Amino acid sequence: MKHIGADSASLRPASPTLGHAVELWRAGNGQQAESACLSLIAQGIEELDARGLLAEILCARGEFAQAAEHLRHIADMRPRDAASQRRLGDAQFAAASFAAAADTFRHAIALDPRHPRGHNNLGRALACLGLRSAAIDSYRRAIALDPAYAFAHTNLGIALAAQGELAEAVASCERALASNPDIAEAHATLGDLLLRLERPQEALSVAERALQLRPGWAQAHLLRAAVLRRLHRLPEALESVERARSVAPTASEALALRASLLTQLERFDEAHACYDELISLLPDSAPFAWDRAMALTLDKRFGPAARGFARVLELNPDVSFCLGYLLHTSYFECDWTYAHRVSEGVHAVMQGKRSFAPFVVLALTDSAAAQRECARQWVENQVPRRAPVWSGARWRNERIRIAYLSGDLRDHAVSILMAGVFERHDRSRFEVLAVSLRKPSTTPLGARVLRAFDAFIDVSRQSDLEVARLIHQMRVDIVVDLMGLTHGQRFGILAHRPAPLLVSYLGYPATTGADYLDYILADDFVIPPAARELYSEKVVYLPECFQANDDRRPAPARHPARRTARAELELPTEGCVFCSFNNPYKITPQIFDIWCRLLAATPASVLWLQGGSEAAQRNLRHSAATRGIAPSRLLFGNRVPYPEYLARLALADLYLDTYPFNGGTMASDALWAGLPVVTCSGEAFASRMAGSLLRTLGLRELLTDSLASYEQLALRLASDPVQLAAVRAKLATNRTSSALFDTARFCRHLESAYTTMVERWRDGRPADGFAVAAQPR
């Protein structure tokens, strides 16, 4: 926000000759008025007043440096006239000569120390020089001389806001408006402050008042757009940006906000065009290069995104989280050009540098300590603890009220696993609400999830604070966050402490690093007791497996004519079909080395992978060729409906898990389909998920603790059809008898965890870790 309120003397003609020039100027004949002034100056007739009028004409045209030359002449001729000094300072300020302006204003104050506008104007110059503390002192001197000086109060508010002193800044703006309610800049500054203080509804009213005062002010339109964006009223926000651009079409701030809004609205082609225009205007802007790369990532254009993040690091090697996104997007295309930088990034994280975003790090290292540090850094930077909505009140609902918070209550892995749990909650003891960050889905799974809740509340158009207040008004006992730090999360809702108990579960297999979350649900395999200190939440141990599973999902396929079914999918009818449908970004060069060695050791085998992008397939084939494997031995499946996908899994022989980010839902799907999974378990939650499933199924023999043993086990099973058949038979038996796919049993254990949490809270005891006892079978 530009500091305002310059002191300008009004022009008064000194003689009929000068009066003629003034009349020309007032009549709109600027060129003739300028010529008259130059003639007077050349003749030495009324020179100082003529220079004063000429300076006014030049300022009106934006030629401030030329105006300052004439005003300097006047000030030199009138060295004891403070008003002349102030007028010169104003022109120097307008010409962006802030140091010269500050010196001139100091001279004016020395001549007239009790003139409040002199102090205000000095403050403006000092603020532009980055000398905020000195500027604040100058504004306060101006206010001491004139307590009703609205412009000085406004400028003080702007300076205090820049220093992060938001409460004092709000008070300054409110005092300015009490003195003069018609200062648009004061309203705009106050609106920006209220937005930063998470008071968006108040900020919207103030922004709209600024627009009433100055309807054509682009900055006020942009403020309104920013407020509407915070309120998740994205189409309206975009309209305000368009109004701002109609006033200042090339303003980079408006163009950047438009691009960001279009990205949020998933109008990616338009967003990319905006970013291209921004980059053409400011090719060396690291922030704009970053925003463009993030938009490309969300549009799943991972190759261009990776090149974008590389460009960001060229412009500024210290941009927070950029190295992690460079690795993440390039790994999505199985491009391991930057893989050598993983250890560098992990080391930097442990030194306190923001190298990796939380979700990104899960596929790069199995260090639970590094993952916690990444999460802590992210939360501290993006969503620190905010003013709580719930502040200690206690209540006792007839039924424990649970709100599942998620944007994934649709065709998503979380809903595939949780749908049966939502349906089976004991409604005599629990009221189950969905607080959805997206509109309800009309797909079969989406409709099923919608029906499973007592109430499905779409909060996609509400601000974080509004959602937090809504949860509190409903007197929710427990908010279960099913997203964690994944894409689309609204962690700001949790930062406002909307309920007595906040729980992280399932969607994010790691600690959130947020000290305002109470619990994380796990089991003693994914979080061994010795590792509890690496999690910011208190660990609640479920008795068998951390992962919910839905036993009502499509039944595993039976293929009596397996050879025929394989042939139809162009799979070999003989030999081992290795399979891994995990996301491409989970494939590391180390794991791919092992897979290629397995192919080399089993000549009739193939590796069946998720389709991914054309670039990912091309890169994998090239990498296989460089490792001595014919590219034709890599097969890629296209996306198909879920029941067909499960049926395809049953056609493979052995599922090869990824490391350090194991499969979660993918591993569960494979086991449900009767396909054995070989996994390697590491240190962190994400690298122990498949191991937990296998342990629960009684198939520990498929669980390894090193990549060497993982490779040896996979080779042994692929080379021994009898042993592999025995494992498949055991899986088929245990799948129906173990606890892993017993949804009702899992739900009772989950409810026991919720009950204990609520009892502790009602008794006034703080959150603490505990283990849920297994129910008799």
PDB file of N, CA, C and O in Angstrom, residues 566 570-572 574-579 599 602-608 632-635 654 656:
ATOM      1  N   ARG A 566      -5.231 -63.579 -19.803  1.00  0.00           N
ATOM      2  CA  ARG A 566      -3.932 -62.905 -19.968  1.00  0.00           C
ATOM      3  C   ARG A 566      -3.695 -62.533 -21.428  1.00  0.00           C
ATOM      4  O   ARG A 566      -3.270 -61.426 -21.735  1.00  0.00           O
ATOM      5  N   GLU A 570      -2.777 -59.003 -23.635  1.00  0.00           N
ATOM      6  CA  GLU A 570      -1.434 -59.049 -24.214  1.00  0.00           C
ATOM      7  C   GLU A 570      -0.368 -59.311 -23.155  1.00  0.00           C
ATOM      8  O   GLU A 570       0.768 -58.835 -23.259  1.00  0.00           O
ATOM      9  N   LEU A 571      -0.766 -60.062 -22.124  1.00  0.00           N
ATOM     10  CA  LEU A 571       0.190 -60.539 -21.129  1.00  0.00           C
ATOM     11  C   LEU A 571       0.669 -61.926 -21.563  1.00  0.00           C
ATOM     12  O   LEU A 571      -0.074 -62.680 -22.203  1.00  0.00           O
ATOM     13  N   PRO A 572       1.888 -62.293 -21.212  1.00  0.00           N
ATOM     14  CA  PRO A 572       2.374 -63.625 -21.602  1.00  0.00           C
ATOM     15  C   PRO A 572       1.586 -64.718 -20.887  1.00  0.00           C
ATOM     16  O   PRO A 572       1.236 -64.575 -19.708  1.00  0.00           O
ATOM     17  N   GLU A 574       2.766 -67.675 -20.360  1.00  0.00           N
ATOM     18  CA  GLU A 574       3.744 -68.428 -19.575  1.00  0.00           C
ATOM     19  C   GLU A 574       4.732 -67.431 -18.972  1.00  0.00           C
ATOM     20  O   GLU A 574       4.933 -66.333 -19.484  1.00  0.00           O
ATOM     21  N   GLY A 575       5.373 -67.835 -17.912  1.00  0.00           N
ATOM     22  CA  GLY A 575       6.367 -66.971 -17.283  1.00  0.00           C
ATOM     23  C   GLY A 575       5.736 -66.067 -16.231  1.00  0.00           C
ATOM     24  O   GLY A 575       4.510 -65.930 -16.131  1.00  0.00           O
ATOM     25  N   CYS A 576       6.584 -65.452 -15.446  1.00  0.00           N
ATOM     26  CA  CYS A 576       6.136 -64.647 -14.301  1.00  0.00           C
ATOM     27  C   CYS A 576       5.747 -63.239 -14.749  1.00  0.00           C
ATOM     28  O   CYS A 576       6.507 -62.562 -15.448  1.00  0.00           O
ATOM     29  N   VAL A 577       4.570 -62.811 -14.304  1.00  0.00           N
ATOM     30  CA  VAL A 577       4.139 -61.419 -14.525  1.00  0.00           C
ATOM     31  C   VAL A 577       4.331 -60.671 -13.207  1.00  0.00           C
ATOM     32  O   VAL A 577       3.564 -60.835 -12.255  1.00  0.00           O
ATOM     33  N   PHE A 578       5.412 -59.902 -13.149  1.00  0.00           N
ATOM     34  CA  PHE A 578       5.604 -58.999 -12.013  1.00  0.00           C
ATOM     35  C   PHE A 578       4.682 -57.787 -12.213  1.00  0.00           C
ATOM     36  O   PHE A 578       4.517 -57.313 -13.338  1.00  0.00           O
ATOM     37  N   CYS A 579       4.140 -57.284 -11.141  1.00  0.00           N
ATOM     38  CA  CYS A 579       3.175 -56.187 -11.257  1.00  0.00           C
ATOM     39  C   CYS A 579       3.475 -55.132 -10.207  1.00  0.00           C
ATOM     40  O   CYS A 579       3.859 -55.457  -9.069  1.00  0.00           O
ATOM     41  N   LEU A 599      14.013 -59.129 -13.793  1.00  0.00           N
ATOM     42  CA  LEU A 599      13.668 -59.478 -15.168  1.00  0.00           C
ATOM     43  C   LEU A 599      14.827 -60.232 -15.839  1.00  0.00           C
ATOM     44  O   LEU A 599      14.608 -61.208 -16.569  1.00  0.00           O
ATOM     45  N   THR A 602      14.935 -63.847 -14.634  1.00  0.00           N
ATOM     46  CA  THR A 602      13.778 -64.692 -14.977  1.00  0.00           C
ATOM     47  C   THR A 602      13.404 -64.386 -16.423  1.00  0.00           C
ATOM     48  O   THR A 602      12.519 -63.558 -16.688  1.00  0.00           O
ATOM     49  N   PRO A 603      14.048 -65.015 -17.372  1.00  0.00           N
ATOM     50  CA  PRO A 603      13.975 -64.611 -18.795  1.00  0.00           C
ATOM     51  C   PRO A 603      12.580 -64.533 -19.388  1.00  0.00           C
ATOM     52  O   PRO A 603      12.334 -63.731 -20.279  1.00  0.00           O
ATOM     53  N   ALA A 604      11.638 -65.317 -18.917  1.00  0.00           N
ATOM     54  CA  ALA A 604      10.301 -65.299 -19.533  1.00  0.00           C
ATOM     55  C   ALA A 604       9.359 -64.295 -18.862  1.00  0.00           C
ATOM     56  O   ALA A 604       8.173 -64.251 -19.183  1.00  0.00           O
ATOM     57  N   SER A 605       9.890 -63.505 -17.960  1.00  0.00           N
ATOM     58  CA  SER A 605       9.027 -62.622 -17.162  1.00  0.00           C
ATOM     59  C   SER A 605       8.817 -61.259 -17.833  1.00  0.00           C
ATOM     60  O   SER A 605       9.552 -60.857 -18.738  1.00  0.00           O
ATOM     61  N   VAL A 606       7.791 -60.554 -17.346  1.00  0.00           N
ATOM     62  CA  VAL A 606       7.525 -59.165 -17.755  1.00  0.00           C
ATOM     63  C   VAL A 606       7.209 -58.361 -16.505  1.00  0.00           C
ATOM     64  O   VAL A 606       6.877 -58.913 -15.443  1.00  0.00           O
ATOM     65  N   LEU A 607       7.289 -57.047 -16.662  1.00  0.00           N
ATOM     66  CA  LEU A 607       6.950 -56.132 -15.576  1.00  0.00           C
ATOM     67  C   LEU A 607       5.751 -55.305 -16.023  1.00  0.00           C
ATOM     68  O   LEU A 607       5.820 -54.577 -17.015  1.00  0.00           O
ATOM     69  N   TRP A 608       4.644 -55.419 -15.311  1.00  0.00           N
ATOM     70  CA  TRP A 608       3.366 -54.776 -15.648  1.00  0.00           C
ATOM     71  C   TRP A 608       3.184 -53.580 -14.729  1.00  0.00           C
ATOM     72  O   TRP A 608       3.125 -53.728 -13.502  1.00  0.00           O
ATOM     73  N   SER A 632      10.468 -54.015 -24.541  1.00  0.00           N
ATOM     74  CA  SER A 632       9.207 -54.731 -24.766  1.00  0.00           C
ATOM     75  C   SER A 632       8.780 -55.536 -23.546  1.00  0.00           C
ATOM     76  O   SER A 632       7.620 -55.973 -23.456  1.00  0.00           O
ATOM     77  N   ARG A 633       9.677 -55.739 -22.587  1.00  0.00           N
ATOM     78  CA  ARG A 633       9.327 -56.510 -21.398  1.00  0.00           C
ATOM     79  C   ARG A 633       8.657 -55.647 -20.325  1.00  0.00           C
ATOM     80  O   ARG A 633       8.283 -56.156 -19.263  1.00  0.00           O
ATOM     81  N   LEU A 634       8.518 -54.382 -20.603  1.00  0.00           N
ATOM     82  CA  LEU A 634       7.745 -53.495 -19.745  1.00  0.00           C
ATOM     83  C   LEU A 634       6.379 -53.300 -20.386  1.00  0.00           C
ATOM     84  O   LEU A 634       6.274 -52.862 -21.536  1.00  0.00           O
ATOM     85  N   LEU A 635       5.336 -53.637 -19.670  1.00  0.00           N
ATOM     86  CA  LEU A 635       3.966 -53.493 -20.162  1.00  0.00           C
ATOM     87  C   LEU A 635       3.245 -52.449 -19.304  1.00  0.00           C
ATOM     88  O   LEU A 635       3.464 -52.369 -18.084  1.00  0.00           O
ATOM     89  N   LEU A 654       3.000 -61.784  -9.071  1.00  0.00           N
ATOM     90  CA  LEU A 654       3.668 -61.255  -7.883  1.00  0.00           C
ATOM     91  C   LEU A 654       3.647 -59.731  -7.945  1.00  0.00           C
ATOM     92  O   LEU A 654       4.003 -59.134  -8.967  1.00  0.00           O
ATOM     93  N   LEU A 656       5.160 -56.297  -6.791  1.00  0.00           N
ATOM     94  CA  LEU A 656       6.403 -55.725  -6.259  1.00  0.00           C
ATOM     95  C   LEU A 656       6.099 -54.350  -5.683  1.00  0.00           C
ATOM     96  O   LEU A 656       5.769 -53.410  -6.410  1.00  0.00           O
TER      97      LEU A 656
END
